[in-house]
Coordinates of C-alpha atoms in Angstrom, one line a residue:
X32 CA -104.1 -2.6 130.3
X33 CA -102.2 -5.8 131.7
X34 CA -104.2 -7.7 128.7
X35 CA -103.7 -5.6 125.6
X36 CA -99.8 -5.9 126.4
X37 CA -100.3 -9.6 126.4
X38 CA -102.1 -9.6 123.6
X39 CA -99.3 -7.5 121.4
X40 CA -96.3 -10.0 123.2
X41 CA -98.4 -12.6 122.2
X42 CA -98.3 -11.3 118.0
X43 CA -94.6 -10.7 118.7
X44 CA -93.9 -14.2 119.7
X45 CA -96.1 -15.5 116.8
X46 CA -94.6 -13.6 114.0
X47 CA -91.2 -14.1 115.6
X48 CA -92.1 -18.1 115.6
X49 CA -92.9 -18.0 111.8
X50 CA -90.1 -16.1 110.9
X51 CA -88.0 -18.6 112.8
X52 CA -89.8 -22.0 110.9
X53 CA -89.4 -20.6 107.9
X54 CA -85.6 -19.2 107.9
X55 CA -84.4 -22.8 107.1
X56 CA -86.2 -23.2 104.1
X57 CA -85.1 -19.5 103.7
X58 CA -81.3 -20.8 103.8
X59 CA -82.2 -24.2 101.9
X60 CA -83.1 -22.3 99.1
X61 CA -80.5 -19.9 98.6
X62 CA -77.9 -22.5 99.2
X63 CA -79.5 -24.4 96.1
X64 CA -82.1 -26.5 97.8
X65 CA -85.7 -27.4 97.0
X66 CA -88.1 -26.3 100.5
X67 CA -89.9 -29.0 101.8
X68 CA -87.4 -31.7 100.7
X69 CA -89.3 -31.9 97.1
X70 CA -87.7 -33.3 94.0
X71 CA -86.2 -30.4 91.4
X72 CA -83.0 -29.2 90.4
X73 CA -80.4 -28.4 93.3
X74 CA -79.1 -24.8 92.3
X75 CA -80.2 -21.8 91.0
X76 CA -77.9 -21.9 88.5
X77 CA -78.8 -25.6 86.8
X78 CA -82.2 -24.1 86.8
X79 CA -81.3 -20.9 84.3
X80 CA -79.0 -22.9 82.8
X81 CA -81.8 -25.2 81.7
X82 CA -84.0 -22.6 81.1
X83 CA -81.5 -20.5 78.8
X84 CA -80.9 -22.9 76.5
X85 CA -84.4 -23.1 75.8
X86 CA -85.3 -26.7 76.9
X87 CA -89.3 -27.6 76.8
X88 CA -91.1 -27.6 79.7
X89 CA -94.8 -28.9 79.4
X90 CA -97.8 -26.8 79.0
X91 CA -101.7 -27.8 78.7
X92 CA -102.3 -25.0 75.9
X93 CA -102.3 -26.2 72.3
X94 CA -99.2 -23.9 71.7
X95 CA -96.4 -26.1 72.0
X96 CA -94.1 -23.1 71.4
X97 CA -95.3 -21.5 75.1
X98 CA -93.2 -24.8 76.7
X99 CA -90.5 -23.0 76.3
X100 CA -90.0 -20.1 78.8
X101 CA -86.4 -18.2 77.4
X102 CA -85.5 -18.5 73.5
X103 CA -82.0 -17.6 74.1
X104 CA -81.6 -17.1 70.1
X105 CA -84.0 -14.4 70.8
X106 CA -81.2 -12.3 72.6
X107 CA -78.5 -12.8 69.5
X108 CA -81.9 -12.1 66.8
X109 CA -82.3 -8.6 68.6
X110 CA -79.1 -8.3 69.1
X111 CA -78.2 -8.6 65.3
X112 CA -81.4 -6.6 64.2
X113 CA -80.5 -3.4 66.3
X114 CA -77.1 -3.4 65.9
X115 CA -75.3 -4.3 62.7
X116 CA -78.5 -4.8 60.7
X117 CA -79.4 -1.4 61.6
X118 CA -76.5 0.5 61.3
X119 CA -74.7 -0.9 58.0
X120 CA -78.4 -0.7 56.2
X121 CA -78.0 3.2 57.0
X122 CA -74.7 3.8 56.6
X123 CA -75.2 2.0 53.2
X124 CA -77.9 4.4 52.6
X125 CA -76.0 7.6 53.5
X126 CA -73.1 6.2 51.6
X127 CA -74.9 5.8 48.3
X128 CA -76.8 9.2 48.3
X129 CA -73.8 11.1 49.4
X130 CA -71.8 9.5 46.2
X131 CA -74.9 10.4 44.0
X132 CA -74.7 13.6 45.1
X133 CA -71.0 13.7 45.0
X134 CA -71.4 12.2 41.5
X135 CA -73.5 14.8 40.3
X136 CA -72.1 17.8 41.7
X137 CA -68.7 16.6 39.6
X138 CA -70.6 15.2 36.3
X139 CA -73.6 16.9 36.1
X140 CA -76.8 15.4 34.5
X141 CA -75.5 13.3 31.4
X142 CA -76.9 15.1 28.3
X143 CA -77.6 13.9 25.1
X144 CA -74.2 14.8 23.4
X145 CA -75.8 15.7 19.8
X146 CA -79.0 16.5 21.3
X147 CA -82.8 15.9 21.0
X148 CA -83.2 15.1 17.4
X149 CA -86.8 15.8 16.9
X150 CA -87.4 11.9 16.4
X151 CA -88.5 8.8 18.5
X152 CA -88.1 5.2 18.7
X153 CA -90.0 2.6 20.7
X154 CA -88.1 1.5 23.5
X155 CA -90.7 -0.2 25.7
X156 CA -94.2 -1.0 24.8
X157 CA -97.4 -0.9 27.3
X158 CA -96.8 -4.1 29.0
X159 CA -93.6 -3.3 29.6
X160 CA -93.9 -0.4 31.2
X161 CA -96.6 -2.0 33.5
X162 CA -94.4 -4.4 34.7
X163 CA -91.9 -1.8 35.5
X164 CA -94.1 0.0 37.3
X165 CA -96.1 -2.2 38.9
X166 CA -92.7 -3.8 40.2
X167 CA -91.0 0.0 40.8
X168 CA -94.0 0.9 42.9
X169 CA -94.6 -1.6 45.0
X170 CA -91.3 -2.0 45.2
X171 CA -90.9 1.8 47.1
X172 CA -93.8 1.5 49.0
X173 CA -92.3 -1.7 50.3
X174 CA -89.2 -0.1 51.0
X175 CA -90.2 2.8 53.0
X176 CA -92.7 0.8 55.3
X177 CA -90.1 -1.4 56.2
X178 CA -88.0 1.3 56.7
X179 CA -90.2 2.7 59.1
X180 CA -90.0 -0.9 60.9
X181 CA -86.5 -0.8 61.4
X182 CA -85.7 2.8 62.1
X183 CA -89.1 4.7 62.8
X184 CA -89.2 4.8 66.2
X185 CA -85.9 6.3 66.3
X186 CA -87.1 9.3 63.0
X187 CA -90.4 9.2 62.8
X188 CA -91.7 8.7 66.5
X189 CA -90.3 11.7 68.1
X190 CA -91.4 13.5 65.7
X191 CA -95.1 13.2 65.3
X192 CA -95.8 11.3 68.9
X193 CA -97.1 7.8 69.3
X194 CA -100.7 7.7 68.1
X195 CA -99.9 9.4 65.0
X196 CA -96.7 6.9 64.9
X197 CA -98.8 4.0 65.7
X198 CA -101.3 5.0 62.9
X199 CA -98.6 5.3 60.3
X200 CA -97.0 1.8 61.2
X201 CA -100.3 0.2 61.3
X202 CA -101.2 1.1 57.8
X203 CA -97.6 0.7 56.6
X204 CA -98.2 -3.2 57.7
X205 CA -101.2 -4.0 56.0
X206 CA -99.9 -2.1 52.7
X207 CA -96.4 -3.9 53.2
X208 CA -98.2 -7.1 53.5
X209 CA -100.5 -6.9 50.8
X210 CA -98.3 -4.9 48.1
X211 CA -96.0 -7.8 48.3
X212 CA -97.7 -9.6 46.0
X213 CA -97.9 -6.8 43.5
X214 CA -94.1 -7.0 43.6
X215 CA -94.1 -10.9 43.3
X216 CA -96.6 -10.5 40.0
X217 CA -94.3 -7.7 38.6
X218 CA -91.0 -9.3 39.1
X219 CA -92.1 -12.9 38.0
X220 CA -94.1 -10.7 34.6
X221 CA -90.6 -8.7 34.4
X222 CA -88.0 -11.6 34.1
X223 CA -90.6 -13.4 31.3
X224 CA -90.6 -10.0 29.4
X225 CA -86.6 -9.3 29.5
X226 CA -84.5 -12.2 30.4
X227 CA -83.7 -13.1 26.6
X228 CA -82.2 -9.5 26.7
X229 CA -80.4 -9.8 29.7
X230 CA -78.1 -13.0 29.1
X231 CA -74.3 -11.8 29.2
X232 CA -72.0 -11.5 26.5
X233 CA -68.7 -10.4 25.5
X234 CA -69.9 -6.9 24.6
X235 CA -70.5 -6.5 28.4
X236 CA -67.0 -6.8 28.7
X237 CA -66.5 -3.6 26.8
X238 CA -69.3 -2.0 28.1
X239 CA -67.4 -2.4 32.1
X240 CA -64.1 -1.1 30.6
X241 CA -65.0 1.9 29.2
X242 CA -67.3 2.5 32.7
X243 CA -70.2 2.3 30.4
X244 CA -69.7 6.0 29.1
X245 CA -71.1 8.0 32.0
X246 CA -68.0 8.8 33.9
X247 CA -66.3 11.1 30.0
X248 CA -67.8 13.0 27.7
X249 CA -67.8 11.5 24.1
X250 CA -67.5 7.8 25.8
X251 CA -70.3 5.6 24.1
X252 CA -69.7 1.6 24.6
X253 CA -71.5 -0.3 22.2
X254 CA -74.8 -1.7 23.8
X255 CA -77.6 -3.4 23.1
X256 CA -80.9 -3.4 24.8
X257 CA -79.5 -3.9 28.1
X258 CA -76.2 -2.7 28.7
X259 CA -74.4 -4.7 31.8
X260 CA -75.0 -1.9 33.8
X261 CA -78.6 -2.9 33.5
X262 CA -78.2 -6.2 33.3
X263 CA -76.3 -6.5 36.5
X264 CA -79.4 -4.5 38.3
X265 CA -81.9 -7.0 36.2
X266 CA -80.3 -10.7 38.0
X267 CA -79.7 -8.4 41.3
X268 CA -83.3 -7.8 41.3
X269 CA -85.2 -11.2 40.2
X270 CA -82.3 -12.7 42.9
X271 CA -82.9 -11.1 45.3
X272 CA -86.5 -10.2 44.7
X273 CA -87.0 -14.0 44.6
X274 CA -85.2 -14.0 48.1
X275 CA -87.0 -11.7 49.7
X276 CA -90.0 -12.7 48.5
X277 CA -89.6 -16.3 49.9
X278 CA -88.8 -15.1 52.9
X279 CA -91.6 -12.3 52.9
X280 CA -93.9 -15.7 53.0
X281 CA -92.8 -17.0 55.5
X282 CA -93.1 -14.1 57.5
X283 CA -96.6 -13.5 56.9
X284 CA -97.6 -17.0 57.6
X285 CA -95.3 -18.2 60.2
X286 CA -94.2 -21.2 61.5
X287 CA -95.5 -22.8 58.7
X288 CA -92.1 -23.3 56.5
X289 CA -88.5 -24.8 56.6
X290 CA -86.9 -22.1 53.8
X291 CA -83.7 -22.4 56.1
X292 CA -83.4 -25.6 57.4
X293 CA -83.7 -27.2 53.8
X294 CA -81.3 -24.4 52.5
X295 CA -78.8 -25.6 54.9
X296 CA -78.9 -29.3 54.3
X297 CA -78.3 -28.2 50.9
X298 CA -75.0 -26.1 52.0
X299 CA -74.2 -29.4 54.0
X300 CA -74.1 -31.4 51.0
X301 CA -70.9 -29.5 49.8
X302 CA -69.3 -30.0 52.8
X303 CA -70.3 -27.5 55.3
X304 CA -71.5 -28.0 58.8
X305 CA -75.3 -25.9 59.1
X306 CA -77.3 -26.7 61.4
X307 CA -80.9 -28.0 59.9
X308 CA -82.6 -28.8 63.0
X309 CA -84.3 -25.3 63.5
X310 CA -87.1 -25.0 65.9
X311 CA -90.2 -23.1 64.2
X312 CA -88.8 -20.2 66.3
X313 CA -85.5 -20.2 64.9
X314 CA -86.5 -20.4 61.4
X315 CA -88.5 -17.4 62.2
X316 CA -85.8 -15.4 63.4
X317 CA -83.4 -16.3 60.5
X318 CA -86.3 -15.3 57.7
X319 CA -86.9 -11.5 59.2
X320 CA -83.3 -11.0 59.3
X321 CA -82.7 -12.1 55.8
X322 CA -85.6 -10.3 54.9
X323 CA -83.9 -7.2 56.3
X324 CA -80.6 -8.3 54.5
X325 CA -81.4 -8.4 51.2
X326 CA -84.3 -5.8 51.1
X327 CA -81.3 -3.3 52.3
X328 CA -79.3 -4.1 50.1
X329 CA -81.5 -4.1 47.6
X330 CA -82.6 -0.6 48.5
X331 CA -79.0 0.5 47.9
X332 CA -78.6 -0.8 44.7
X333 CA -82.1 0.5 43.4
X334 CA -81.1 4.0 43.9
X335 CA -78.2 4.5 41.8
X336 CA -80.9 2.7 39.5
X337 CA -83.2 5.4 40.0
X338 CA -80.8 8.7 40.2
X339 CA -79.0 7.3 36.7
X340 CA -82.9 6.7 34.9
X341 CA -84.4 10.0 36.2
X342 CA -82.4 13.1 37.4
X343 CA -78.7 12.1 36.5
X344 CA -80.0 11.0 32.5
X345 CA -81.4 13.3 29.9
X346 CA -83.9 11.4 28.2
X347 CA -83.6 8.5 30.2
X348 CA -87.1 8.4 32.1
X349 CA -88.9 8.4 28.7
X350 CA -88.3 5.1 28.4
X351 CA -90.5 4.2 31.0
X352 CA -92.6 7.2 30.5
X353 CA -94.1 7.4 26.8
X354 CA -91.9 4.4 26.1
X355 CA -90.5 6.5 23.0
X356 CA -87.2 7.4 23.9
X357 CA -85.0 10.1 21.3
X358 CA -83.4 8.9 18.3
X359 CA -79.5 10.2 19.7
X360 CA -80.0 8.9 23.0
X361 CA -80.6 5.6 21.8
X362 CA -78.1 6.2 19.4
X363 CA -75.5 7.3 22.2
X364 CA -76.5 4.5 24.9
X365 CA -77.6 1.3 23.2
X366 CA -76.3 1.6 19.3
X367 CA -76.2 -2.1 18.7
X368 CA -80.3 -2.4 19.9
X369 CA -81.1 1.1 17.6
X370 CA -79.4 -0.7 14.4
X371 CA -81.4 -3.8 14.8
X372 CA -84.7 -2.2 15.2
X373 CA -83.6 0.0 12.0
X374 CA -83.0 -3.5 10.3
X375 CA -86.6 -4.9 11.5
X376 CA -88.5 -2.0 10.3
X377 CA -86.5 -1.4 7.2
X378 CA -87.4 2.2 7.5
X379 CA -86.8 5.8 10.1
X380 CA -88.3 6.2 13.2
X381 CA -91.3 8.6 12.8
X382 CA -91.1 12.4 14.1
X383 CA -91.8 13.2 17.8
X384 CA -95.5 14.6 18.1

C-alpha cells in the first residue's frame, strides 16, 4: 500500500519537475526568445513579418519556388479573382442580356424592309466561313468552360453534386486547353482573310451617326463589307484574342515566360513606374487574371455579336450559313459592298435555288 502511494508521489514530483524546467523556455518564447539560447529572430512578429513578404528560405528539393513558405500576392490574386473579377464579369453578363432582351422586346427582329427578293449574292465563300466557325466555336466552348472555372462551384456544383461536378470540370480543362489552339488558328486565318476590309474610313463616320440603321425603320447607312459596327467587333476580337491567347500560353506552360515583366518595362519607358522584377509566381498570378479580364469582356461584347447575326437579324445568319445572303438585305445593310460586286461581275446575282 505504503509503496504504490510512493510510487504515484514519486510521478507527481516528476511531471511536476518537467513542467517546472520547461516553463522558462515556455516564457522565453512567448516573450520573443529562441529556447535554448539559439541564434534566430527575437519576436514572433519579425518572424511573420519575414515570412509574409515572401522572403526565400532554403530548401534541398529542386523546386526553388517551395523556399518560399507565404506568397503574400497570393492573398490580393484571390482576393481580386473572387471579388471584383467575379462579380463585374457577371453583372456585365446580366447587363448585356437583359439590354438584348430589352432591345428586342422594344425593336423586334430587324426585317428586311422590301423583303426577300427571291435572289442571292455571295457574301462569304467556304474558307470564310471555316474560319468563322472554327474561331466562333472554339471560341464558345472556351467561354463556357472557363465559365464554369470561375463560377461553377457556385451554379453548377450544387446542383448536380461533386463527382458529377468534378467530371464536368475535368473534361472542360482538357477541351479548354486544347481548343485554344483551334481559336489561335481561326483568329490568326480570320485577320489574313478580312483585315483589308476592316481598315476605317470616313464612311464609318456615317455609319456611327445614324446608329448604323438598327435603332429606326427606313434608316440604311451606307456600308461596305464591314460596316464599323463590325469592324469595331473585328480589332476587339484579334486584340484581344491576341491577348488572351498570349496569356492562355503562359498558363498552360507556366513559369516558363516574362509576358508581364517585359510589358512593363515597356510602360516604363514612357514614363511610368511598373514594377518588372516579377517572381515566376507573380507573373503567374498577373496572366490568369488578365486572362479572366479580357476573356470577360470579350464574352460581353460577342453576344450582342451573336443576338444581332442570328435572332435579332432577318437574313443575317445566312451569311455564315450558305454564305449567299438576299439581294435586299445586302442592299439594305452594306449598299456600297453590293454595287461593287455588281460592277465585278458586270451582271445580276442568280435566283435563290
Amino acid at each position: 500500500m505504503y509503496s504504490r502511494i510512493l510510487a504515484a508521489f514519486a510521478v507527481i514530483v516528476t511531471l511536476f519537475s518537467g513542467m517546472a524546467l520547461l516553463a522558462p523556455a515556455a516564457i522565453a518564447q512567448q516573450s520573443g526568445e529562441v529556447p535554448g539560447q539559439a541564434l534566430g529572430i527575437n519576436s514572433d512578429a519579425d518572424l511573420w513579418r519575414f515570412v509574409r513578404t515572401g522572403n526565400a528560405g532554403s530548401v534541398s528539393m529542386k523546386d526553388e519556388l517551395g523556399a518560399v513558405m507565404i506568397q503574400s500576392e497570393g492573398d490580393n490574386w484571390r482576393a481580386l479573382r473572387n471579388g471584383p473579377l467575379s462579380n463585374i464579369g457577371a453583372f456585365g453578363l446580366f447587363i448585356m442580356l437583359f439590354l438584348l432582351t430589352m432591345f428586342y422586346m422594344v425593336r423586334g427582329k430587324i426585317r428586311i424592309e422590301k423583303g426577300p427578293s427571291g435572289k442571292t449574292i455571295l457574301r462569304f465563300g467556304s474558307i470564310d466561313r471555316f474560319a468563322h466557325w472554327l474561331m466562333a466555336g472554339s471560341f464558345v466552348v472556351l467561354g463556357l468552360t472557363g465559365l464554369n472555372l470561375l463560377y461553377g462551384r457556385y451554379i453548377i456544383l450544387p446542383i448536380v453534386g461533386p463527382e458529377v461536378f468534378s467530371a464536368i470540370t475535368t473534361g472542360g480543362k482538357y477541351a479548354h486547353n486544347y481548343l485554344a489552339f483551334a481559336f489561335m488558328v481561326g483568329l490568326g486565318l480570320s485577320f489574313l482573310l478580312w483585315v483589308r476590309h476592316n481598315i476605317p474610313s470616313k464612311i464609318d463616320l456615317q455609319w456611327l451617326r445614324m446608329g448604323g440603321g438598327i435603332f429606326k425603320k427606313g434608316v440604311h447607312p451606307p456600308a461596305k463589307k464591314f460596316n464599323a459596327g463590325q469592324k469595331i467587333i473585328f480589332w476587339v476580337t484579334m486584340v484581344g484574342g491576341l491577348s488572351v491567347s498570349l496569356s492562355g500560353i503562359a498558363l498552360m506552360f507556366p513559369f516558363q515566360t516574362t509576358m508581364f515583366a517585359d510589358t512593363f518595362a515597356i510602360f516604363n519607358a514612357v514614363g511610368l513606374n511598373l514594377p518588372t522584377d516579377l517572381t515566376p509566381i507573380q507573373e503567374q498570378q498577373y496572366n490568369q487574371i488578365w486572362h479572366g479580364v479580357v476573356s470577360l469582356v470579350l464574352m460581353v461584347i460577342i453576344v450582342a455579336h451573336i443576338y444581332i447575326g442570328s435572332v435579332g437579324m432577318e437574313g443575317a445568319i445566312d451569311a455564315m450559313h450558305s454564305g449567299e445572303v438576299d439581294l435586299n438585305w445586302a442592299k439594305e445593310h452594306h449598299n456600297l459592298w453590293v454595287e461593287e460586286e455588281q460592277q465585278k461581275t458586270k451582271g445580276s446575282p442568280s435566283p435563290a435555288e
